[in-house]
Tab-separated table of C-alpha atoms in Angstrom:
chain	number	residue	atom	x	y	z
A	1	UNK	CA	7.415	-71.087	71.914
A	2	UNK	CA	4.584	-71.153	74.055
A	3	UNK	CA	1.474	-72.292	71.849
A	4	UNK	CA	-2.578	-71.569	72.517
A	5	UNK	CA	-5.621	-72.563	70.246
A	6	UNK	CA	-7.298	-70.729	67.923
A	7	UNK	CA	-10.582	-70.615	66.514
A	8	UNK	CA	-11.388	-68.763	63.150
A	9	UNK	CA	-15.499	-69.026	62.635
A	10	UNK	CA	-17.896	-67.081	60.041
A	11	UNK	CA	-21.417	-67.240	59.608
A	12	UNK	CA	-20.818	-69.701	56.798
A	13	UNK	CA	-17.930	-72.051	58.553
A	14	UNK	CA	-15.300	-73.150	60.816
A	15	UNK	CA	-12.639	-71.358	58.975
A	16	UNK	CA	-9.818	-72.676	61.210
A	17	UNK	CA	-8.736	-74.120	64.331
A	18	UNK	CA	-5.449	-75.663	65.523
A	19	UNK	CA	-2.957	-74.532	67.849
A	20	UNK	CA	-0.889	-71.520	66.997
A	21	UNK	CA	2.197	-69.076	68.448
A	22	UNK	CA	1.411	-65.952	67.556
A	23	UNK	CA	-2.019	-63.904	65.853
A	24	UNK	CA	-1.527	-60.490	64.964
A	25	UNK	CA	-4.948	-59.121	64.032
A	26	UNK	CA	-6.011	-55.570	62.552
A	27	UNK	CA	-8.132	-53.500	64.807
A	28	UNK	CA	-9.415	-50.155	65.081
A	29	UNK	CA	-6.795	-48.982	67.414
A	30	UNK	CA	-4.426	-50.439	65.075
A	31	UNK	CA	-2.187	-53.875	64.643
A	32	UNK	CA	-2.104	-56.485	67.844
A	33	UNK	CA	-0.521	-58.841	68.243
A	34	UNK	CA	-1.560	-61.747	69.862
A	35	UNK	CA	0.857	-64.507	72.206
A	36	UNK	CA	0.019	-67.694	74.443
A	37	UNK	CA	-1.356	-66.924	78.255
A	38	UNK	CA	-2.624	-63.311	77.195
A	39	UNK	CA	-4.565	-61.765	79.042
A	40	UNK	CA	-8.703	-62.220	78.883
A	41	UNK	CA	-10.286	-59.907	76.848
A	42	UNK	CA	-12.588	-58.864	73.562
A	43	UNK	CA	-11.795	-56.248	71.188
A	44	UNK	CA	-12.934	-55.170	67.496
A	45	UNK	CA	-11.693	-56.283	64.212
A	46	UNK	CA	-11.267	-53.682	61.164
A	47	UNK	CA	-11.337	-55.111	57.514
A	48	UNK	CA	-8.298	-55.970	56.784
A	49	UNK	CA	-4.742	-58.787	56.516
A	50	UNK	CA	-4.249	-61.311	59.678
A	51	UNK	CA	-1.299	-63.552	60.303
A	52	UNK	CA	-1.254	-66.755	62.186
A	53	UNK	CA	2.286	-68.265	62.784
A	54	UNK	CA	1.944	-72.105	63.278
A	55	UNK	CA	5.483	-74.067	64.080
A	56	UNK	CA	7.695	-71.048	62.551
A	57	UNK	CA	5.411	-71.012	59.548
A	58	UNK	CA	3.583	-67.379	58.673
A	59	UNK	CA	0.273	-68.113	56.864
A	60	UNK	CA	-1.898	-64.256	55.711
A	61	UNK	CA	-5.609	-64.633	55.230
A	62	UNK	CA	-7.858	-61.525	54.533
A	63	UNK	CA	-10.610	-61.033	57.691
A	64	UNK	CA	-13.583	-58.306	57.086
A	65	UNK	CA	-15.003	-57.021	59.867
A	66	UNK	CA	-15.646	-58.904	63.390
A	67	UNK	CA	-14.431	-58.906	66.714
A	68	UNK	CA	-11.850	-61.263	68.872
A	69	UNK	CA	-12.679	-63.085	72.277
A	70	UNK	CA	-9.856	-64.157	74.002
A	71	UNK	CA	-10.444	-66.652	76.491
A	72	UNK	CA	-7.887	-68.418	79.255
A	73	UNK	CA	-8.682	-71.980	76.933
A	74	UNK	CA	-8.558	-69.955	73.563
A	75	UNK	CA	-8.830	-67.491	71.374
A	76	UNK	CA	-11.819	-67.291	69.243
A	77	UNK	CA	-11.978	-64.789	66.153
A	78	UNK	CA	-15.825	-63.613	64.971
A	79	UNK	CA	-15.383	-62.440	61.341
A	80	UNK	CA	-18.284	-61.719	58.463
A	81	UNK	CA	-15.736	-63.493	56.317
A	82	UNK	CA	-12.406	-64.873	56.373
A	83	UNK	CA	-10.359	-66.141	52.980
A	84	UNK	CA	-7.106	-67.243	52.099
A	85	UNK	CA	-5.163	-65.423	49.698
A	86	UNK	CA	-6.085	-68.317	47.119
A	87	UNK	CA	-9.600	-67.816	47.684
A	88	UNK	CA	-10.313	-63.828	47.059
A	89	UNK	CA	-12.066	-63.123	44.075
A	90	UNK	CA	-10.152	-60.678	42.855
A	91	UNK	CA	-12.323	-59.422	40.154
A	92	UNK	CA	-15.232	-59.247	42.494
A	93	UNK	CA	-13.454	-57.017	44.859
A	94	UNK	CA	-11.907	-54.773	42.156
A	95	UNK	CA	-15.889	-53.955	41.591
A	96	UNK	CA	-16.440	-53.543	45.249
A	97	UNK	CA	-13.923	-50.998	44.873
A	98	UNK	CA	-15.039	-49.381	41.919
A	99	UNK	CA	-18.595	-49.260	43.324
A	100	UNK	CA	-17.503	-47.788	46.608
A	101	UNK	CA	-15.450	-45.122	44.900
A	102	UNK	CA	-18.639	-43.928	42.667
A	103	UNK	CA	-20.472	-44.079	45.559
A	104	UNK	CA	-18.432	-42.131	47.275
A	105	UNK	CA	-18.569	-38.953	45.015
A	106	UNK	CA	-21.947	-39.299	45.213
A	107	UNK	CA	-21.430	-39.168	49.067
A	108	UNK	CA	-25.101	-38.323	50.970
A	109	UNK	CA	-25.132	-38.693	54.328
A	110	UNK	CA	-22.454	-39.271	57.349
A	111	UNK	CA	-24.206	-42.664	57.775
A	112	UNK	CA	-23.452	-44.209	54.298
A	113	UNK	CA	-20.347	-42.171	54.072
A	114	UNK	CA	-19.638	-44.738	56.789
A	115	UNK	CA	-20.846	-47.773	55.365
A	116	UNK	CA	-18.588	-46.603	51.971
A	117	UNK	CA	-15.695	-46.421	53.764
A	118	UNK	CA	-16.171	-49.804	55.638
A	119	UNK	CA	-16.656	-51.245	51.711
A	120	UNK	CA	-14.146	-49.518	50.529
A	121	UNK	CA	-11.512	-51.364	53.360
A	122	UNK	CA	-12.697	-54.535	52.641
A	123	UNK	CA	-12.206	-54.223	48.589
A	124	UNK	CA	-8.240	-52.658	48.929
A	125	UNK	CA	-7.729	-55.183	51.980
A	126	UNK	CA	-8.907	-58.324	49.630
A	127	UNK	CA	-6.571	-56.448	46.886
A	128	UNK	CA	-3.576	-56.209	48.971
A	129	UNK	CA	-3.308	-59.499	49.815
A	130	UNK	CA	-3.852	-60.931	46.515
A	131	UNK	CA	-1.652	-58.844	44.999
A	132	UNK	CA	0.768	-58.873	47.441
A	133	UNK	CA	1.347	-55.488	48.204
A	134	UNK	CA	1.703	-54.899	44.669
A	135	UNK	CA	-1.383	-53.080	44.537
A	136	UNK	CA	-0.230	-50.168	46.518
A	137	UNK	CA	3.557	-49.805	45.365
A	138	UNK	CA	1.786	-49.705	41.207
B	1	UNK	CA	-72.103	-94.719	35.623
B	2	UNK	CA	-69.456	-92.800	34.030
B	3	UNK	CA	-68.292	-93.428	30.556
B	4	UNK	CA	-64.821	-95.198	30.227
B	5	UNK	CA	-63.356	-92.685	28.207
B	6	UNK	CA	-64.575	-90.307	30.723
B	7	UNK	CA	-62.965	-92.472	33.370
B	8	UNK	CA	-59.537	-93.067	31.507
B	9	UNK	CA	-59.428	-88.999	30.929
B	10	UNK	CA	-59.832	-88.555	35.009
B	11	UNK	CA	-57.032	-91.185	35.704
B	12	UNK	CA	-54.855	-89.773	33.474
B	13	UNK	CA	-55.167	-86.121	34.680
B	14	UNK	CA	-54.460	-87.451	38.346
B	15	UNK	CA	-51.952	-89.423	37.734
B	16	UNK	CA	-50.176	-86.211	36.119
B	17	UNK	CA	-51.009	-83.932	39.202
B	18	UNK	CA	-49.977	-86.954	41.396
B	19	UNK	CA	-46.724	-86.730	39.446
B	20	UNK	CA	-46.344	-82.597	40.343
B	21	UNK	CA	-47.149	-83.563	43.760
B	22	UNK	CA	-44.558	-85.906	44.182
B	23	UNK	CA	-42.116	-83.944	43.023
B	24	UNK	CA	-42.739	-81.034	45.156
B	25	UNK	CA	-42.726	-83.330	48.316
B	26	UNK	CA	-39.363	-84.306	46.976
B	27	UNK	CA	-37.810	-81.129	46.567
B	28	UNK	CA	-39.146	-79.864	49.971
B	29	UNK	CA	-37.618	-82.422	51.566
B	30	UNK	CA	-34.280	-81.997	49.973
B	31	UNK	CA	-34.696	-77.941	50.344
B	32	UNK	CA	-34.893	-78.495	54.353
B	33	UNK	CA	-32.037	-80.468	54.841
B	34	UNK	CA	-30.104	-77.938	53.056
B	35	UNK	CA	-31.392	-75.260	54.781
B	36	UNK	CA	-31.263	-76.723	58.813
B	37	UNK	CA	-27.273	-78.094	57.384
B	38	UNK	CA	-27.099	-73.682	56.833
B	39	UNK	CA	-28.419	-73.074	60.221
B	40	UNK	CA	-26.220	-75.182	62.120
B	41	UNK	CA	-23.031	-73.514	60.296
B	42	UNK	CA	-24.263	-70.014	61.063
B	43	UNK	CA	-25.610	-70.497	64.590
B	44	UNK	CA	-22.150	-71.100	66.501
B	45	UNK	CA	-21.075	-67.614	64.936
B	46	UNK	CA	-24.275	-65.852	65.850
B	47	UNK	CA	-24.834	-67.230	69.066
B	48	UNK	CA	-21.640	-66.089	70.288
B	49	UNK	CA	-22.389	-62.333	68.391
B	50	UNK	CA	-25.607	-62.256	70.818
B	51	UNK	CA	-23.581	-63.738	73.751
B	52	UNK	CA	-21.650	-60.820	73.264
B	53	UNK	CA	-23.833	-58.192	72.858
B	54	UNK	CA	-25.849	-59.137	75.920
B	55	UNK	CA	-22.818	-59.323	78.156
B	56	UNK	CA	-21.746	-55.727	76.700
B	57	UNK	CA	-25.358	-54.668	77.585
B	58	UNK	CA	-25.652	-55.787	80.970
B	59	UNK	CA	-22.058	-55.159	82.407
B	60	UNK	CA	-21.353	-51.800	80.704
B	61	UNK	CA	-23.246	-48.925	82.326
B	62	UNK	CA	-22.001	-45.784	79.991
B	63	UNK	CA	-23.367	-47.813	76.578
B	64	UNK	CA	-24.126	-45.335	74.434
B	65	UNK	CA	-25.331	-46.948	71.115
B	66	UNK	CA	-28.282	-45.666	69.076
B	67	UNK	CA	-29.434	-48.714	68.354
B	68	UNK	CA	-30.221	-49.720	72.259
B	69	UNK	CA	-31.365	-46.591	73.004
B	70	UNK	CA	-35.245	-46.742	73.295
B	71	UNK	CA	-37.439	-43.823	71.602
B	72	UNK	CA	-39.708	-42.043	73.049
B	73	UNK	CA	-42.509	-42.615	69.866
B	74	UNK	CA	-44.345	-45.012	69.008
B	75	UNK	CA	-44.024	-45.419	65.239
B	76	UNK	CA	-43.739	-49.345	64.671
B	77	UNK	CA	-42.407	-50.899	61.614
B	78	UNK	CA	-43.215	-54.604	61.083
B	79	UNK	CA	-41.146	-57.230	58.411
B	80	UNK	CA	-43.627	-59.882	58.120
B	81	UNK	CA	-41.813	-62.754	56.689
B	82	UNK	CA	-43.530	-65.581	54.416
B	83	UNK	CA	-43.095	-67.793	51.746
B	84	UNK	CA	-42.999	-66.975	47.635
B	85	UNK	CA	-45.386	-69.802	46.772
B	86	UNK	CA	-48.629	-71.472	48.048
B	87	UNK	CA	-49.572	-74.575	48.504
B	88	UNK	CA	-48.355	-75.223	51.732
B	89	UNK	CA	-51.291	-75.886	54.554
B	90	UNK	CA	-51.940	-72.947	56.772
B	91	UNK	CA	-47.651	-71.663	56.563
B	92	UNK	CA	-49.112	-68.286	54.993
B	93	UNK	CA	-52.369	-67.879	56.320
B	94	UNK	CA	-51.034	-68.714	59.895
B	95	UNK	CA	-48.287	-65.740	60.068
B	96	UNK	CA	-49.887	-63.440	58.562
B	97	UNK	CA	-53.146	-63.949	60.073
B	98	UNK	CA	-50.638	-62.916	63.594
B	99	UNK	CA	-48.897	-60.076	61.803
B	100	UNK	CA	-52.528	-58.513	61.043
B	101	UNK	CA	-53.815	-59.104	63.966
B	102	UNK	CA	-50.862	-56.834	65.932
B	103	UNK	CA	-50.339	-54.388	63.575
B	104	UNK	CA	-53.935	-53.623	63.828
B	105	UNK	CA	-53.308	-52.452	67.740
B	106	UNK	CA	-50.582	-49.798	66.930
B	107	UNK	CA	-51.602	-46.544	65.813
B	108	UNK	CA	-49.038	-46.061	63.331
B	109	UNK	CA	-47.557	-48.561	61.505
B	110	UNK	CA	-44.742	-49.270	58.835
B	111	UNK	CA	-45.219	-52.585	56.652
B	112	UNK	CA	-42.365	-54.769	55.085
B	113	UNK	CA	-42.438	-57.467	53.761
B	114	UNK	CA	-40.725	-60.252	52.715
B	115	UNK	CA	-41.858	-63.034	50.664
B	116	UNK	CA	-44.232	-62.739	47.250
B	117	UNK	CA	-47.532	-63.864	49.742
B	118	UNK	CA	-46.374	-61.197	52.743
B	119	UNK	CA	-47.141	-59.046	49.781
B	120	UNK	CA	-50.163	-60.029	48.024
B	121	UNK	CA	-51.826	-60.153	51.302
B	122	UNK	CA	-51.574	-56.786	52.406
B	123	UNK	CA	-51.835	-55.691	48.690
B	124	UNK	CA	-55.394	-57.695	49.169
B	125	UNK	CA	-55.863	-56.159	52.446
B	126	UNK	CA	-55.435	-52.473	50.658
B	127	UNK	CA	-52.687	-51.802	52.839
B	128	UNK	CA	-49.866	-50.171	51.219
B	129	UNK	CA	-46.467	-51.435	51.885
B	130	UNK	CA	-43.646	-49.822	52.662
B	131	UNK	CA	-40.686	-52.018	51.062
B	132	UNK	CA	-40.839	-55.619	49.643
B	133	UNK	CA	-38.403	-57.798	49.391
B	134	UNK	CA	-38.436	-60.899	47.162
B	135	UNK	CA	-36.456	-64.097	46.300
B	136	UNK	CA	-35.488	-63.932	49.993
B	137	UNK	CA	-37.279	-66.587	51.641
B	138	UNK	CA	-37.400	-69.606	49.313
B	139	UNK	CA	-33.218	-70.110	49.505
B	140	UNK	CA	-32.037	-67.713	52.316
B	141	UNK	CA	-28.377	-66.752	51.986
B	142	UNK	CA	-26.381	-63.936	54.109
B	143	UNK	CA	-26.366	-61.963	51.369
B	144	UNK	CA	-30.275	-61.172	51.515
B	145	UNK	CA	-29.946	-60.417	55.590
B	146	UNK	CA	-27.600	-58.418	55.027
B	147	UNK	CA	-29.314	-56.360	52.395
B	148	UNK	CA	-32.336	-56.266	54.187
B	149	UNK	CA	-30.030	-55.363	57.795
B	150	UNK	CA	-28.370	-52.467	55.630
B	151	UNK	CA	-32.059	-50.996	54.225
B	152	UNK	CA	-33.879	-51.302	57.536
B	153	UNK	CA	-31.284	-49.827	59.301
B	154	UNK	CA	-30.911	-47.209	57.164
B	155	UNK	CA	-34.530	-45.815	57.476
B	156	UNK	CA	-34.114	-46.752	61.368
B	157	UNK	CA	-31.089	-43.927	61.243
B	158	UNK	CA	-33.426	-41.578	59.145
B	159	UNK	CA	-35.197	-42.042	62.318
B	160	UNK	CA	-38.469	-43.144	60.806
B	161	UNK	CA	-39.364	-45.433	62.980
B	162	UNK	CA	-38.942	-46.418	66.491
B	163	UNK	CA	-39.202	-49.862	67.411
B	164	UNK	CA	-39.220	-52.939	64.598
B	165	UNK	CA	-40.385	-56.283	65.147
B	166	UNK	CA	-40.060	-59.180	62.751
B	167	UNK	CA	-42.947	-61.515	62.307
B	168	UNK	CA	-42.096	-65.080	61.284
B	169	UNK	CA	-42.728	-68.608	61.579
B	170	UNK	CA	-40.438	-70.387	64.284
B	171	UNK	CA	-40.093	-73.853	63.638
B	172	UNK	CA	-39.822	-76.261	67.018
B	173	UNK	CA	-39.732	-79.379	65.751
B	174	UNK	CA	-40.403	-81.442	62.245
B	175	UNK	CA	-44.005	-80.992	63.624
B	176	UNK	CA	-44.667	-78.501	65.507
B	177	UNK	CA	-43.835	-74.972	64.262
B	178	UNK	CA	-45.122	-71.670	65.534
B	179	UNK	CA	-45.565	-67.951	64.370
B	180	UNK	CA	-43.824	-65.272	66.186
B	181	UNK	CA	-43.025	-61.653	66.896
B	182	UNK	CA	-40.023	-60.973	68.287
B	183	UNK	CA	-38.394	-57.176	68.623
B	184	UNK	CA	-35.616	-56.357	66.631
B	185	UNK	CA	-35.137	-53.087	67.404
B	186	UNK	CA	-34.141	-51.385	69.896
B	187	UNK	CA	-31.627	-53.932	70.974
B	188	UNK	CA	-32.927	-54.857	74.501
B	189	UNK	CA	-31.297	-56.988	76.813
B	190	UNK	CA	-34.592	-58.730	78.240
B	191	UNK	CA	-34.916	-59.460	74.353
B	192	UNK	CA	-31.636	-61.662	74.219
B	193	UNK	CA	-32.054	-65.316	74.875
B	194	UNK	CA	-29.281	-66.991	75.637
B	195	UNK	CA	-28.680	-70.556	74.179
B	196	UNK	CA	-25.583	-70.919	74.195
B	197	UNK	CA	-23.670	-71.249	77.834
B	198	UNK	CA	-20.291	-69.307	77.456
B	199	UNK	CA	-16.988	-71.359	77.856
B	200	UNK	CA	-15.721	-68.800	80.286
B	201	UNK	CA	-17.140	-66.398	82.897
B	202	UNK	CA	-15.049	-64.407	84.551
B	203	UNK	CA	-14.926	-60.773	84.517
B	204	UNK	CA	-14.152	-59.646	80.051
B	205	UNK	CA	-11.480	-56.867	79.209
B	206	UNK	CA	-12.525	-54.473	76.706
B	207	UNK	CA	-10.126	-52.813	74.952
B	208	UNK	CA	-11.510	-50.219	73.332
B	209	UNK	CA	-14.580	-48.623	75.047
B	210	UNK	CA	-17.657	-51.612	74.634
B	211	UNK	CA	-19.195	-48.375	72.258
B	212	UNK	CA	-16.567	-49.374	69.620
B	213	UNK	CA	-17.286	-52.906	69.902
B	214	UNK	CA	-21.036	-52.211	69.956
B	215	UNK	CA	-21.157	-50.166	67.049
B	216	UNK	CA	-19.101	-53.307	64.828
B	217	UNK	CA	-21.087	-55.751	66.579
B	218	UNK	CA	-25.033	-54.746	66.698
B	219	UNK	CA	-24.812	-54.520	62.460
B	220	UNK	CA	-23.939	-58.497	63.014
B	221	UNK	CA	-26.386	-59.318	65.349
B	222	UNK	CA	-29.465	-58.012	63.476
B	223	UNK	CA	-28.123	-59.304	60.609
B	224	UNK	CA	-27.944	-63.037	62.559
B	225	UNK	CA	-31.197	-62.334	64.090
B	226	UNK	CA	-32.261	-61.896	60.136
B	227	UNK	CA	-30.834	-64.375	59.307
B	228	UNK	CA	-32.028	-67.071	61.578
B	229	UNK	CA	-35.873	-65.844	60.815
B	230	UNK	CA	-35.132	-66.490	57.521
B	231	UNK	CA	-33.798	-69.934	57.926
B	232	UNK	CA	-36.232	-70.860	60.337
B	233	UNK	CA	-39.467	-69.401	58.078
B	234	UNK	CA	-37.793	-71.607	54.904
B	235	UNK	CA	-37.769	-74.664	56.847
B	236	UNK	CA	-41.079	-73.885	58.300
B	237	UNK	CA	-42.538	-73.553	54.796
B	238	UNK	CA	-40.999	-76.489	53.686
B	239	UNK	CA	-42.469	-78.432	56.270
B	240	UNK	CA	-45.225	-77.499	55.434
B	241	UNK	CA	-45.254	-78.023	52.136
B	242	UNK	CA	-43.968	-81.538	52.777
B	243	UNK	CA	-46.893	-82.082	54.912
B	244	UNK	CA	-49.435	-80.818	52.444
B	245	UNK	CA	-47.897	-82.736	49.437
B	246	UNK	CA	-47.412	-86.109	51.158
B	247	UNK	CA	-51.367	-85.043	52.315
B	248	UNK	CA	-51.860	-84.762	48.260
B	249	UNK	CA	-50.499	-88.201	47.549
B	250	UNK	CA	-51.870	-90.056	49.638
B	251	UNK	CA	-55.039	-88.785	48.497
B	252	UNK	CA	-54.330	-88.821	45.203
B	253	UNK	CA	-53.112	-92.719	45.774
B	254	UNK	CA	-56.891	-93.613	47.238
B	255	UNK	CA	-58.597	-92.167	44.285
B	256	UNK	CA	-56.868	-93.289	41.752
B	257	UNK	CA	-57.382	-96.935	43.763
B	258	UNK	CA	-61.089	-96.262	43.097
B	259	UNK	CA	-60.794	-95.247	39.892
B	260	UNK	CA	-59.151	-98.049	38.493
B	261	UNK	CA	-61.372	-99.958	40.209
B	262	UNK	CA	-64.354	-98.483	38.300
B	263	UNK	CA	-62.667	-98.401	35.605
B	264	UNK	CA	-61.623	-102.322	34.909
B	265	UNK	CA	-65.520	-102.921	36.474
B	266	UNK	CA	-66.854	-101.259	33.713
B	267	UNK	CA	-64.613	-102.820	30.891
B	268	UNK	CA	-65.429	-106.095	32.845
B	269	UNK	CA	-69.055	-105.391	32.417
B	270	UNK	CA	-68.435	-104.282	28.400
B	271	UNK	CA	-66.402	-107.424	28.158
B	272	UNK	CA	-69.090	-110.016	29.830
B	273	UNK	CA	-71.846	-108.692	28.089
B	274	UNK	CA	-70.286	-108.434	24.284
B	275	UNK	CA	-69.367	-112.201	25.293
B	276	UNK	CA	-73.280	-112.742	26.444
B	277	UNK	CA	-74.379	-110.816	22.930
B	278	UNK	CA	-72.193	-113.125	20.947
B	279	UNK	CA	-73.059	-116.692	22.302
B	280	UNK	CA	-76.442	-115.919	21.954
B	281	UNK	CA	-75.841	-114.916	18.275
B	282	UNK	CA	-77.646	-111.672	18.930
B	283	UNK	CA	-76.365	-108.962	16.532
């Protein structure tokens, strides 16, 4: 299989890059899924699970929000934050959660009705992952 | 001349402030490598956000974002950012000496500040300030630009303002640093410098209109823009601090010199003369 390079970078680091077949990547129009020799382009990331396959190998990370650049020598992902499973603090998104949820009853304008919602990805993203997918089928 | 005990008292209390001095000369200069080693992670991310965003603004003609929208008022909201602490030259003075000097040309103004001496000054000035924000400057993280991203934008949609400009102190060099006001908002192309030369630059695909990928992406490059100003009034202040304290010690080195000199003259003189007094059996 046809292999490109890939770039992972957050405000605070290099996440990742090494070459990899495939990338599928949440964004707002849904799941996409990324293959060598695509085609130039940029598009927006949504909070949420991304896969990188490297030599047959599936490895999940949790991405926040962000956008993708991909370029004829590689593809380069912006993201506020990037973790491995290993790395989520679980307990610190469960109160993401919980605080987005109070918030949300509270609910005051369109604007931070937005912002909530955005929050409230990123906590039950980090929480999927974690758990596996456990989360959701409890 | 001074009495000895008076002398030893002096010496003593210098030596102690000597010892303060030092240590704050140490710490600044361990505080601004951490803080330029923070900058240089951040800045590939950021630079490519702004890349972005400029390249959106210039190529896409239906943009319809209401953060690059210009309105028609003229409200102005300044964040004047400066250090928690003196003791650091002219750092304070300097920026907020600019930020006084422009806000006093608009009509109507908004102040925030960031940074415990941002504060006191227009609290000395009688100027009331619209929102303060602490803790910020002396160890910058994300966090705090985000926080402060999320609250100005937030009275920015209340639409209380209509253009905000962030005052801070750009740092050059390790000697030569600089206070500025740049515009943070509206997002203006003419506003974007570019530093970084992009890899590629043929014609970009967007899926999704460029709205979509304005709306995720202006959020992230205020908060860079922040960010950076944050960074780069840190190091500036602890440059300048450095400066200042090295200034201290070096002073403090010569007059303790002198001291000590006076001070084993006149136990020399006690010494010679109790010796005189005794040979000649004088009581």
């Amino acid at each position: 299989m046809n292999k490109f390079y890939l770039e992972i970078i957050t405000p605070e680091k290099k996440f990742y890059a090494d070459e990899v077949e495939k990338l599928k990547l949440p964004t707002s129009a849904g799941e996409c899924l990324i293959l060598a020799n695509h085609q130039p382009m940029v598009f927006a990331l949504e909070p949420g699970t991304l896969v990188l396959t490297q030599s047959g190998e599936a490895k999940e990370a949790f991405t926040s929000e962000g956008f993708v650049e991909i370029r004829p020598d590689a593809v380069v992902v912006f993201s506020q934050a990037v973790e491995w499973p290993e790395d989520i603090d679980e307990h610190r998104a469960r109160e993401a959660q919980e605080r987005a949820q109070e918030q949300l009853r509270l609910l005051k304008s369109e604007a931070e009705f937005q912002l909530n919602k955005r929050a409230m990805q990123r906590a039950f993203a980090r929480l999927k992952l974690k758990k596996g997918g456990h989360f959701f089928r409890q | 001349m001074a009495d000895s005990t008076e002398l030893k008292h002096r010496i003593r209390s210098i030596k102690d402030t000597h010892q303060i001095t030092k240590a704050m000369e140490l710490i600044s200069i361990s505080k601004l490598r951490k803080v330029i080693q923070k900058q240089s992670f951040s800045s590939i991310y950021f630079d490519n956000v702004r890349y972005t965003v400029k390249d959106i603004l210039l190529h896409s003609s239906d943009v319809i974002n209401p953060y690059t929208q210009k309105r028609m008022g003229n409200r102005t909201a300044y964040i004047v950012i400066a250090g928690d602490k003196g003791l650091c030259g002219s750092y304070n003075s300097d920026v907020l000496k600019l930020a006084w000097q422009d806000i006093q040309t608009k009509p109507e103004h908004y102040v925030i500040t960031v940074g415990q001496m941002a504060r006191s000054f227009f609290e000395s000035k009688e100027r009331s300030i619209d929102l303060a924000f602490t803790h910020a400057v002396t160890n910058p993280t994300l966090h705090d630009a985000r926080g402060i991203t999320r609250d100005i934008l937030n009275l920015y949609n209340r639409n209380l303002m209509d253009e905000v400009f962030l005052v801070f102190t750009h740092m050059y060099s390790a000697s030569f640093r600089k206070p500025e006001i740049i515009r943070l908002l509206p997002v203006l192309p003419e506003d974007i410098q570019m530093d970084v030369k992009p890899t590629f630059s043929g014609d970009i695909l967007y899926d999704q209109a460029p709205n979509e990928i304005l709306k995720i992406i202006v959020p992230q490059y205020l908060i860079g823009l922040i960010y950076s100003a944050l960074i780069h009034a840190s190091a500036s202040e602890h440059t300048a601090r450095r400066t200042a304290m090295s200034n201290a010690n070096q002073n403090a080195d010569k007059i303790l010199d002198e001291l000590n000199l006076q001070y084993n003259k006149l136990r020399q003189d006690k010494i010679t003369t109790e010796l005189a007094d005794l040979s000649a059996g004088r009581i």
